[in-house]
Amino acid sequence: MSASPGTSARPPDAGHLVGAAWTEAPCPVLIVDRHGGLVEVNRAARTLLPGAAAGDRLRDHLPSWFCRAHRDIGDASRGARAGPLRGRIQGRHFAAYPTTAGAGDVVWWLVDDTDRQLAEAALTDALAWTEILSEASGALLSTLNAPRCMEVAAALAARHLADAAVLVAPPQGRRHPLTYAGRGGPVTRLTRQVDVSGVPGLTEALQGFPHMPARWTDAAGLPDWVTPDGFRGPAGSVIVTPLPGHGAPAGALILLRAGTGQVFTEGEEVFARLFAARAGAALSAARRYGEQATVTTALMRELLPPTLGGVHGVDYAGGYRAAKDHERVGGDFYDVHPGSDPSQDTLVVLGDVAGKGLDAAVLTGKIRNTLHALLPLAGDHQRVLDLLNGALLGSGHTRFATLVLASVRRRGSRAQIRLTSAGHLPPLVVRADGTVEELPTRGTLVGALPTVPARTVRTVLSPGETCLLYTDGITEARGGPLGDELFGEHRLRQALSECAGLPAEAVVARVQLLAAQWLGTGRHDDMATVAVSVPGSGPLTLLGGRAAGDSAGKRA
């Protein structure tokens, strides 16, 4: 009896070729002859391939990749194969290890590789997700601008998670800020009134409740406002997930996929929640920063020195430089409180609180507010100082302050000034001929002693003359060629003598510039200056560093 090609020519007792143990092997084992016929199968192989028996053709029970591999084993021209063959059999992944036996037979050992394949796929997905989350965290945390953060979150979601994404922020009144992004398309932001109840799970997501599984959401019933422009719909699958925030929900994220065949998997839903957690934390931080910045700006507006100008025929100018260049406020301050009409005095205040930075600025704010409340008593400098001193002693602050008060009123072509110092440096007056005078007002600082004795002096400014109020940050600016010499009052006087006839703004700019040049890059205290000037009557020119006009022009 002869055997036809592709069938076994031996009885099914060829187990001696590989030993008797193969029949009890836990993995499927097939003995296949060189023609592709099954010689024998063990118990595990019969479980995998029901109905397979000796004498059957290999291709009747195994997929094509396995049949081709068996043919290649018998073709010596193919050469040796490195490693096992891998493929799917009956919906499972297997690694096939061939062993040659006598008479050209091949023993195939099939090792179930499904779990390893799934683990590798899960690991690959996890690494990819980790990389995406790392990228998202870096991009989201790179900005503390809430609208920009919303744009970045929507764009990343559309790029990595879905075909389109819609970020719904908490309502502002009856309107919701919406951010739309499509894969590869632009990001669009708008604010509109929408019915969030029309999207299943969105109302709950905006309140911070867990997201609804995608399989529970009917993508076909979504309202039109959910679909961004350019989306190639209809939507086949949708995820609605909350954006957790710090203490309050940061919004909700809607993810859309086009077509009915692209349904979000359970793993993708888990990843969407992880992404939403990162995005929600970043959005919450950006909004909190924005709120704090708004509050800080409002408070800072009250602490910053005011912009000065002309009041009732007298010019005022101020200059301020904080002890640290990155700070905007400190312990020095000034204010100008205009009189209600030209017949009333304008009160000028310049002061210096002990210390620097924000702590000192807080006390300057309290002093400025207190002085503002005492404006009805501004005509009596001593009374104002006594009341301010009492307020500071009762406030619990351990800091003290020095200040100078000046009441200014225009009379004809000149200005009358009353000045009272409370432990502050004496004001300097630049006359029209360049002479610099020191006004001998004296007093003790406020906020330290039970009483504040002070001396008030009066002076008159003619056109082109200036009275300068300044803090010790100017005279104690340490610098120069060796970096350790004080700017000093003598240099300040010299600078002022060259400012005769200049307007108030020019005098302040000149003093601040010279002090800054003297300092260089060295450390310094807060520096504040206020100039009170009576405008000159003639045109202003500069000759030899002096202002030429009336008497100055005659000297030139």
XYZ file of C-alpha atoms in Angstrom:
556
model
C 0.000 0.000 0.000
C 1.498 3.334 -1.028
C 0.876 6.769 0.563
C -0.202 9.773 -1.429
C 1.725 13.114 -1.050
C 0.787 15.138 2.030
C -0.400 12.200 4.157
C 1.317 10.162 6.783
C 2.997 6.992 5.594
C 3.362 5.567 9.113
C 1.029 4.399 11.777
C 0.283 6.888 14.607
C 2.827 5.352 16.958
C 5.807 7.504 16.049
C 6.149 8.841 19.585
C 9.439 6.951 19.935
C 11.009 9.562 17.663
C 10.929 12.196 20.414
C 10.439 10.106 23.453
C 7.282 9.111 25.244
C 7.144 12.272 27.411
C 5.777 14.435 24.612
C 2.334 12.876 24.890
C 1.941 14.268 28.418
C 3.517 17.676 27.699
C 1.378 20.569 29.076
C 1.703 22.459 25.792
C 0.295 21.375 22.434
C 2.723 19.152 20.464
C 2.284 18.200 16.786
C 4.351 15.706 14.805
C 4.117 16.623 11.135
C 5.724 14.797 8.230
C 7.534 16.540 5.425
C 4.440 16.490 3.237
C 2.364 18.443 5.730
C 0.454 15.550 7.199
C -0.215 15.101 10.875
C 1.574 12.076 12.250
C 0.441 12.486 15.825
C -0.975 15.107 18.249
C -0.871 15.034 22.020
C -3.738 15.631 24.430
C -3.101 19.395 24.737
C -3.021 19.732 20.941
C -6.352 17.949 20.611
C -7.820 20.410 23.116
C -6.509 23.316 21.054
C -7.486 21.764 17.714
C -10.665 19.752 18.240
C -11.047 17.100 15.601
C -7.369 17.033 14.621
C -6.120 13.455 14.192
C -3.266 11.563 12.661
C -3.468 11.470 8.898
C -5.178 14.869 8.575
C -3.673 17.615 6.429
C -1.933 20.378 8.376
C -3.703 23.119 6.481
C -7.091 21.780 7.562
C -6.451 22.704 11.164
C -3.651 25.319 11.300
C -3.458 28.844 9.862
C -1.462 29.640 6.747
C 1.511 31.191 8.591
C 2.093 27.893 10.368
C 1.785 25.858 7.174
C 4.294 28.092 5.370
C 6.675 27.812 8.297
C 6.519 24.012 8.119
C 7.290 24.059 4.401
C 10.247 26.355 5.050
C 11.633 23.900 7.603
C 11.894 21.242 4.926
C 13.478 23.626 2.394
C 17.200 23.541 3.163
C 17.715 26.619 0.951
C 15.856 28.741 3.531
C 18.561 28.182 6.097
C 18.172 27.960 9.832
C 15.600 30.215 11.458
C 16.662 32.219 14.503
C 14.184 31.996 17.355
C 10.645 30.652 17.457
C 7.844 31.433 15.056
C 4.942 33.472 16.415
C 1.338 33.841 15.329
C -2.310 33.402 16.225
C -4.002 30.010 16.496
C -7.650 29.781 17.462
C -7.613 33.406 18.642
C -4.575 32.942 20.901
C -0.935 33.918 20.413
C 1.559 31.041 20.224
C 5.304 30.659 19.892
C 6.077 27.588 17.743
C 9.371 25.743 18.363
C 10.304 23.136 15.724
C 12.431 20.036 16.408
C 13.494 17.782 13.557
C 12.963 14.027 13.934
C 13.717 11.027 11.798
C 12.363 10.483 8.304
C 11.955 14.248 7.739
C 9.329 14.662 10.426
C 9.117 17.842 12.472
C 7.917 18.022 16.049
C 6.189 21.365 16.721
C 6.012 22.555 20.328
C 3.360 25.257 20.705
C 3.783 27.561 23.718
C 0.852 29.847 24.520
C 2.263 33.386 24.285
C -0.995 35.307 24.689
C -0.404 36.632 28.192
C 3.087 37.794 27.350
C 1.815 39.520 24.225
C -0.918 41.243 26.215
C 1.580 42.286 28.890
C 3.957 43.696 26.290
C 1.117 45.561 24.587
C -0.045 46.930 27.934
C 3.497 47.968 28.790
C 3.900 49.653 25.403
C 0.623 51.502 25.885
C 1.597 52.478 29.425
C 4.947 53.838 28.253
C 3.233 55.769 25.464
C 0.642 57.143 27.882
C 3.336 58.081 30.373
C 5.194 59.955 27.664
C 1.999 61.748 26.629
C 1.155 62.640 30.232
C 4.693 63.932 30.752
C 4.393 66.087 27.641
C 0.964 67.280 28.733
C 2.162 68.170 32.225
C 5.063 70.179 30.855
C 2.898 72.007 28.325
C 0.041 72.684 30.754
C 2.268 73.901 33.568
C 4.314 76.117 31.258
C 1.661 78.828 31.460
C -0.337 80.305 34.314
C -2.695 82.065 31.928
C -6.046 80.288 32.280
C -7.334 80.861 28.690
C -4.010 79.720 27.250
C -4.045 76.668 29.524
C -7.517 75.768 28.225
C -6.262 76.001 24.643
C -3.281 73.754 25.375
C -5.454 71.170 27.156
C -7.974 70.994 24.303
C -5.256 70.774 21.634
C -3.399 67.972 23.455
C -6.635 66.037 23.986
C -7.517 66.271 20.281
C -4.002 65.226 19.266
C -3.592 62.196 21.521
C -7.025 61.054 22.694
C -9.696 61.730 20.078
C -10.602 63.307 16.755
C -11.936 66.416 18.492
C -12.115 67.814 22.006
C -14.327 70.394 23.688
C -13.327 71.882 27.031
C -16.273 73.301 28.968
C -15.301 75.698 31.764
C -17.494 76.474 34.793
C -20.265 78.961 33.951
C -19.806 82.705 34.135
C -23.328 83.775 34.893
C -25.444 81.966 32.318
C -22.671 81.495 29.793
C -19.939 78.869 29.567
C -16.418 79.476 28.199
C -15.876 76.818 25.513
C -12.619 75.750 23.891
C -12.794 73.659 20.683
C -9.931 71.724 19.109
C -9.805 69.282 16.214
C -6.913 66.980 15.396
C -4.516 68.994 13.284
C -6.838 72.005 13.255
C -6.939 75.370 15.008
C -8.105 75.946 18.559
C -11.158 78.159 18.996
C -12.368 79.858 22.184
C -15.750 81.456 22.718
C -18.283 82.101 25.456
C -21.895 81.256 24.827
C -25.081 80.157 26.540
C -25.523 76.402 26.064
C -27.776 73.723 27.502
C -25.327 71.391 29.246
C -28.151 69.020 30.199
C -28.352 68.020 26.537
C -25.059 66.133 26.847
C -25.419 63.007 29.028
C -23.116 63.224 32.044
C -21.952 66.800 31.395
C -23.987 68.395 34.189
C -22.578 65.856 36.637
C -19.024 66.279 35.291
C -19.167 70.051 35.778
C -20.111 69.357 39.404
C -17.116 67.042 39.838
C -18.940 63.684 39.792
C -17.191 60.663 38.168
C -17.456 60.333 34.438
C -20.052 58.236 32.664
C -18.705 55.229 30.672
C -18.575 55.890 26.933
C -20.769 52.874 26.175
C -23.606 54.537 28.107
C -23.551 57.711 26.023
C -25.466 57.944 22.761
C -23.135 59.908 20.489
C -25.871 60.345 17.889
C -27.974 62.435 20.276
C -25.373 65.128 20.992
C -26.498 68.748 20.457
C -24.950 70.727 17.627
C -22.918 73.045 19.869
C -20.735 70.126 20.994
C -19.386 69.463 17.496
C -16.531 71.838 16.511
C -16.296 73.344 13.047
C -14.555 71.047 10.580
C -15.376 67.858 12.490
C -16.003 65.031 10.054
C -18.946 63.473 11.805
C -21.204 62.101 12.827
C -19.699 61.249 16.185
C -19.389 57.528 16.772
C -18.165 57.552 20.347
C -17.958 60.164 23.103
C -16.336 60.499 26.520
C -17.459 63.108 29.046
C -15.048 63.370 31.954
C -14.690 65.939 34.761
C -11.614 68.122 35.189
C -10.812 67.870 38.914
C -9.533 71.080 40.493
C -8.221 72.333 43.819
C -11.302 72.395 46.014
C -13.696 72.979 43.116
C -14.181 71.390 39.666
C -12.155 73.059 36.918
C -14.651 72.131 34.186
C -15.321 69.135 31.957
C -13.730 67.596 28.861
C -15.728 66.136 25.965
C -13.847 63.783 23.611
C -15.301 62.852 20.228
C -14.468 60.175 17.675
C -15.964 60.129 14.217
C -17.506 56.991 12.723
C -19.295 54.091 14.347
C -16.314 51.739 14.227
C -13.982 53.745 16.468
C -15.301 53.171 19.950
C -13.260 54.241 22.970
C -11.798 51.234 24.746
C -11.813 50.790 28.506
C -8.082 51.506 28.597
C -8.548 54.721 26.639
C -11.222 55.833 29.080
C -8.805 55.264 31.968
C -6.153 57.274 30.153
C -8.673 60.051 29.452
C -9.353 60.303 33.194
C -5.611 60.516 33.930
C -5.200 63.246 31.338
C -8.228 65.105 32.689
C -6.736 65.022 36.184
C -3.534 66.679 34.930
C -5.449 69.229 32.884
C -7.817 70.026 35.753
C -4.953 70.581 38.195
C -3.174 72.888 35.743
C -6.351 74.853 34.978
C -7.155 75.207 38.653
C -3.644 76.463 39.384
C -3.832 78.941 36.495
C -7.197 80.280 37.659
C -6.011 80.574 41.247
C -2.918 82.426 40.079
C -5.097 84.741 37.999
C -7.335 85.479 40.968
C -4.336 86.152 43.198
C -2.766 88.336 40.526
C -5.984 90.355 40.282
C -6.087 90.826 44.039
C -2.387 91.697 44.128
C -2.807 94.222 41.330
C -5.721 95.871 43.134
C -3.769 96.068 46.393
C -0.583 97.145 44.639
C -2.455 99.956 42.933
C -3.103 101.448 46.365
C 0.532 101.040 47.452
C 2.239 102.407 44.353
C 3.324 106.072 44.386
C 0.850 108.298 42.538
C 1.506 110.088 39.269
C 1.995 113.788 39.949
C 1.412 116.884 37.859
C 0.353 120.508 38.135
C -2.112 121.633 40.834
C -3.443 125.211 41.120
C -0.479 126.759 39.325
C 2.240 124.722 41.082
C 4.057 121.786 39.481
C 4.714 118.546 41.364
C 6.878 115.618 40.301
C 7.859 112.420 42.102
C 10.371 109.645 41.606
C 10.628 106.284 43.334
C 12.999 103.323 43.151
C 12.529 100.284 45.386
C 15.449 98.720 47.220
C 15.232 95.657 44.962
C 14.749 96.069 41.242
C 12.196 93.231 41.047
C 9.990 94.942 43.643
C 7.633 97.805 42.966
C 6.899 98.975 46.502
C 8.842 99.440 49.703
C 9.203 101.653 52.743
C 9.418 105.062 51.022
C 6.259 106.851 49.944
C 4.862 110.192 48.871
C 1.450 111.719 48.213
C 0.027 115.018 47.005
C -3.456 115.937 48.243
C -4.724 118.914 46.207
C -6.717 121.642 47.874
C -10.355 121.887 46.922
C -9.669 125.211 45.147
C -6.708 127.584 44.614
C -7.446 129.320 47.915
C -6.846 126.061 49.835
C -3.481 124.495 50.670
C -2.229 121.443 48.804
C -0.708 118.937 51.241
C 2.496 117.169 50.173
C 3.718 114.180 52.199
C 6.984 112.290 51.808
C 8.019 109.591 54.277
C 10.308 106.684 55.011
C 9.244 103.613 57.009
C 11.939 101.578 58.729
C 12.653 98.459 56.688
C 12.256 97.391 53.090
C 10.024 95.275 50.914
C 6.415 94.270 51.281
C 6.300 94.391 55.091
C 7.396 98.018 55.067
C 5.018 98.750 52.184
C 2.072 97.492 54.247
C 2.826 100.076 56.945
C 3.281 102.812 54.345
C -0.205 101.989 53.105
C -1.631 102.380 56.591
C 0.175 105.683 57.095
C -1.057 107.017 53.777
C -4.639 105.994 54.575
C -4.422 107.575 58.025
C -3.075 110.830 56.607
C -5.841 110.829 54.024
C -8.388 110.560 56.827
C -6.667 113.480 58.629
C -6.852 115.823 55.633
C -9.504 118.038 57.286
C -6.852 118.840 59.918
C -4.030 119.351 57.404
C -3.750 123.022 58.267
C -2.278 122.066 61.659
C 0.823 119.970 60.975
C 1.530 119.329 64.651
C -1.983 118.039 65.226
C -1.714 115.712 62.244
C 1.628 114.325 63.493
C 0.265 113.776 67.005
C -2.770 111.864 65.746
C -0.678 109.798 63.317
C 1.808 108.986 66.087
C -1.002 107.801 68.354
C -2.465 105.641 65.602
C 0.898 103.953 64.928
C 1.607 103.348 68.624
C -1.770 101.679 69.025
C -1.528 99.526 65.887
C 0.865 96.949 67.321
C 3.551 97.657 64.715
C 7.153 97.741 65.884
C 8.263 99.858 62.946
C 8.595 103.625 62.996
C 8.668 106.205 60.244
C 10.038 109.618 59.379
C 8.151 112.058 57.202
C 7.876 115.658 56.132
C 4.668 117.611 55.545
C 4.452 120.559 53.156
C 1.411 122.800 52.682
C 1.628 124.683 49.370
C -0.525 127.566 48.111
C -0.043 129.760 45.038
C -0.069 133.512 45.704
C 0.262 135.571 42.570
C 3.463 134.610 40.779
C 4.913 132.860 43.818
C 4.086 129.885 46.044
C 4.007 129.910 49.839
C 5.104 126.704 51.602
C 4.888 125.568 55.210
C 7.098 122.559 56.020
C 7.247 120.356 59.111
C 9.690 117.504 59.564
C 9.144 114.485 61.802
C 12.639 113.040 62.070
C 13.176 113.470 58.340
C 15.986 115.013 56.321
C 15.569 118.783 55.846
C 14.132 119.866 52.484
C 16.363 121.718 50.010
C 15.348 124.748 47.921
C 16.955 125.599 44.583
C 16.762 129.332 43.988
C 16.656 130.941 40.575
C 20.347 131.894 40.791
C 21.425 128.305 41.565
C 21.781 128.774 45.298
C 20.727 125.735 47.331
C 19.170 126.423 50.725
C 18.425 123.994 53.529
C 15.153 124.608 55.343
C 15.754 124.176 59.103
C 12.659 122.179 60.049
C 13.262 119.564 62.726
C 11.269 116.980 64.674
C 11.228 113.437 66.058
C 10.089 110.343 64.184
C 6.559 108.981 64.467
C 5.499 105.607 65.863
C 8.253 105.365 68.493
C 7.755 107.957 71.259
C 4.630 109.198 73.065
C 5.046 112.723 71.656
C 6.319 114.164 68.388
C 7.793 117.629 68.912
C 8.375 119.297 65.568
C 9.330 122.692 64.157
C 7.503 124.264 61.220
C 9.246 126.633 58.794
C 7.967 128.749 55.945
C 9.459 129.690 52.621
C 8.420 131.255 49.327
C 9.183 129.954 45.839
C 9.520 132.359 42.951
C 9.102 131.334 39.298
C 11.776 128.828 38.301
C 12.524 127.794 41.907
C 12.088 124.298 43.344
C 11.746 122.725 46.787
C 13.021 119.136 46.897
C 11.857 116.545 49.438
C 13.912 113.325 49.474
C 14.619 110.212 51.537
C 17.964 108.993 52.857
C 18.149 106.419 50.064
C 19.483 109.266 47.902
C 22.191 110.636 50.189
C 23.165 107.207 51.543
C 23.497 105.603 48.118
C 26.829 103.792 48.379
C 28.981 103.549 45.282
C 31.491 105.688 43.437
C 34.851 104.580 42.007
C 35.553 102.133 44.847
C 31.936 101.234 45.567
C 32.006 102.174 49.248
C 31.488 105.958 49.296
C 28.162 107.639 50.079
C 26.569 109.918 47.524
C 26.160 112.434 50.330
C 24.340 115.719 50.741
C 27.177 117.706 49.157
C 26.810 115.883 45.843
C 23.052 116.321 46.045
C 23.493 120.053 46.572
C 25.889 120.234 43.634
C 23.400 118.405 41.416
C 20.576 120.709 42.498
C 22.637 123.848 41.846
C 22.764 122.781 38.194
C 18.964 122.446 38.085
C 18.064 126.122 38.555
C 15.102 127.018 36.386
C 14.364 123.406 35.406
C 10.804 122.090 35.748
C 9.960 119.728 38.587
C 10.080 116.580 36.437
C 13.546 117.435 35.179
C 14.848 118.042 38.710
C 13.558 114.663 39.929
C 14.909 112.856 36.877
C 18.317 114.513 37.339
C 18.600 113.529 41.002
C 17.436 109.954 40.437
C 19.793 109.533 37.479
C 22.867 110.794 39.318
C 22.105 108.594 42.338
C 21.629 105.552 40.106
C 24.899 106.230 38.269
C 26.682 106.582 41.593
C 25.312 103.243 42.771
C 26.120 101.273 39.661
C 25.015 97.690 40.362
C 25.444 97.942 44.136
C 22.803 97.413 46.790
C 20.761 100.362 47.961
C 17.831 101.471 50.076
C 14.486 102.713 48.772
C 14.869 106.106 47.081
C 12.063 108.654 46.808
C 12.033 112.305 45.734
C 9.317 114.938 45.342
C 9.914 118.294 43.668
C 7.613 121.316 44.145
C 8.225 124.020 41.537
C 6.746 127.302 40.405
C 6.817 127.304 36.602
C 9.196 129.841 35.062
C 7.845 132.758 33.056
C 10.202 132.581 30.061
C 11.384 129.972 27.528
C 13.760 127.315 28.871
C 17.256 126.856 27.423
C 20.379 125.228 28.801
C 23.704 127.053 28.861
C 26.713 125.522 30.528
C 24.522 123.110 32.493
C 22.349 125.951 33.925
C 18.822 126.886 33.025
C 18.681 130.187 31.154
C 15.602 132.323 31.596
C 15.197 135.369 33.756
C 18.078 135.753 36.206
C 19.720 132.534 35.042
C 19.908 133.906 31.514
C 21.549 137.098 32.799
C 24.202 135.067 34.645
C 24.884 133.050 31.513
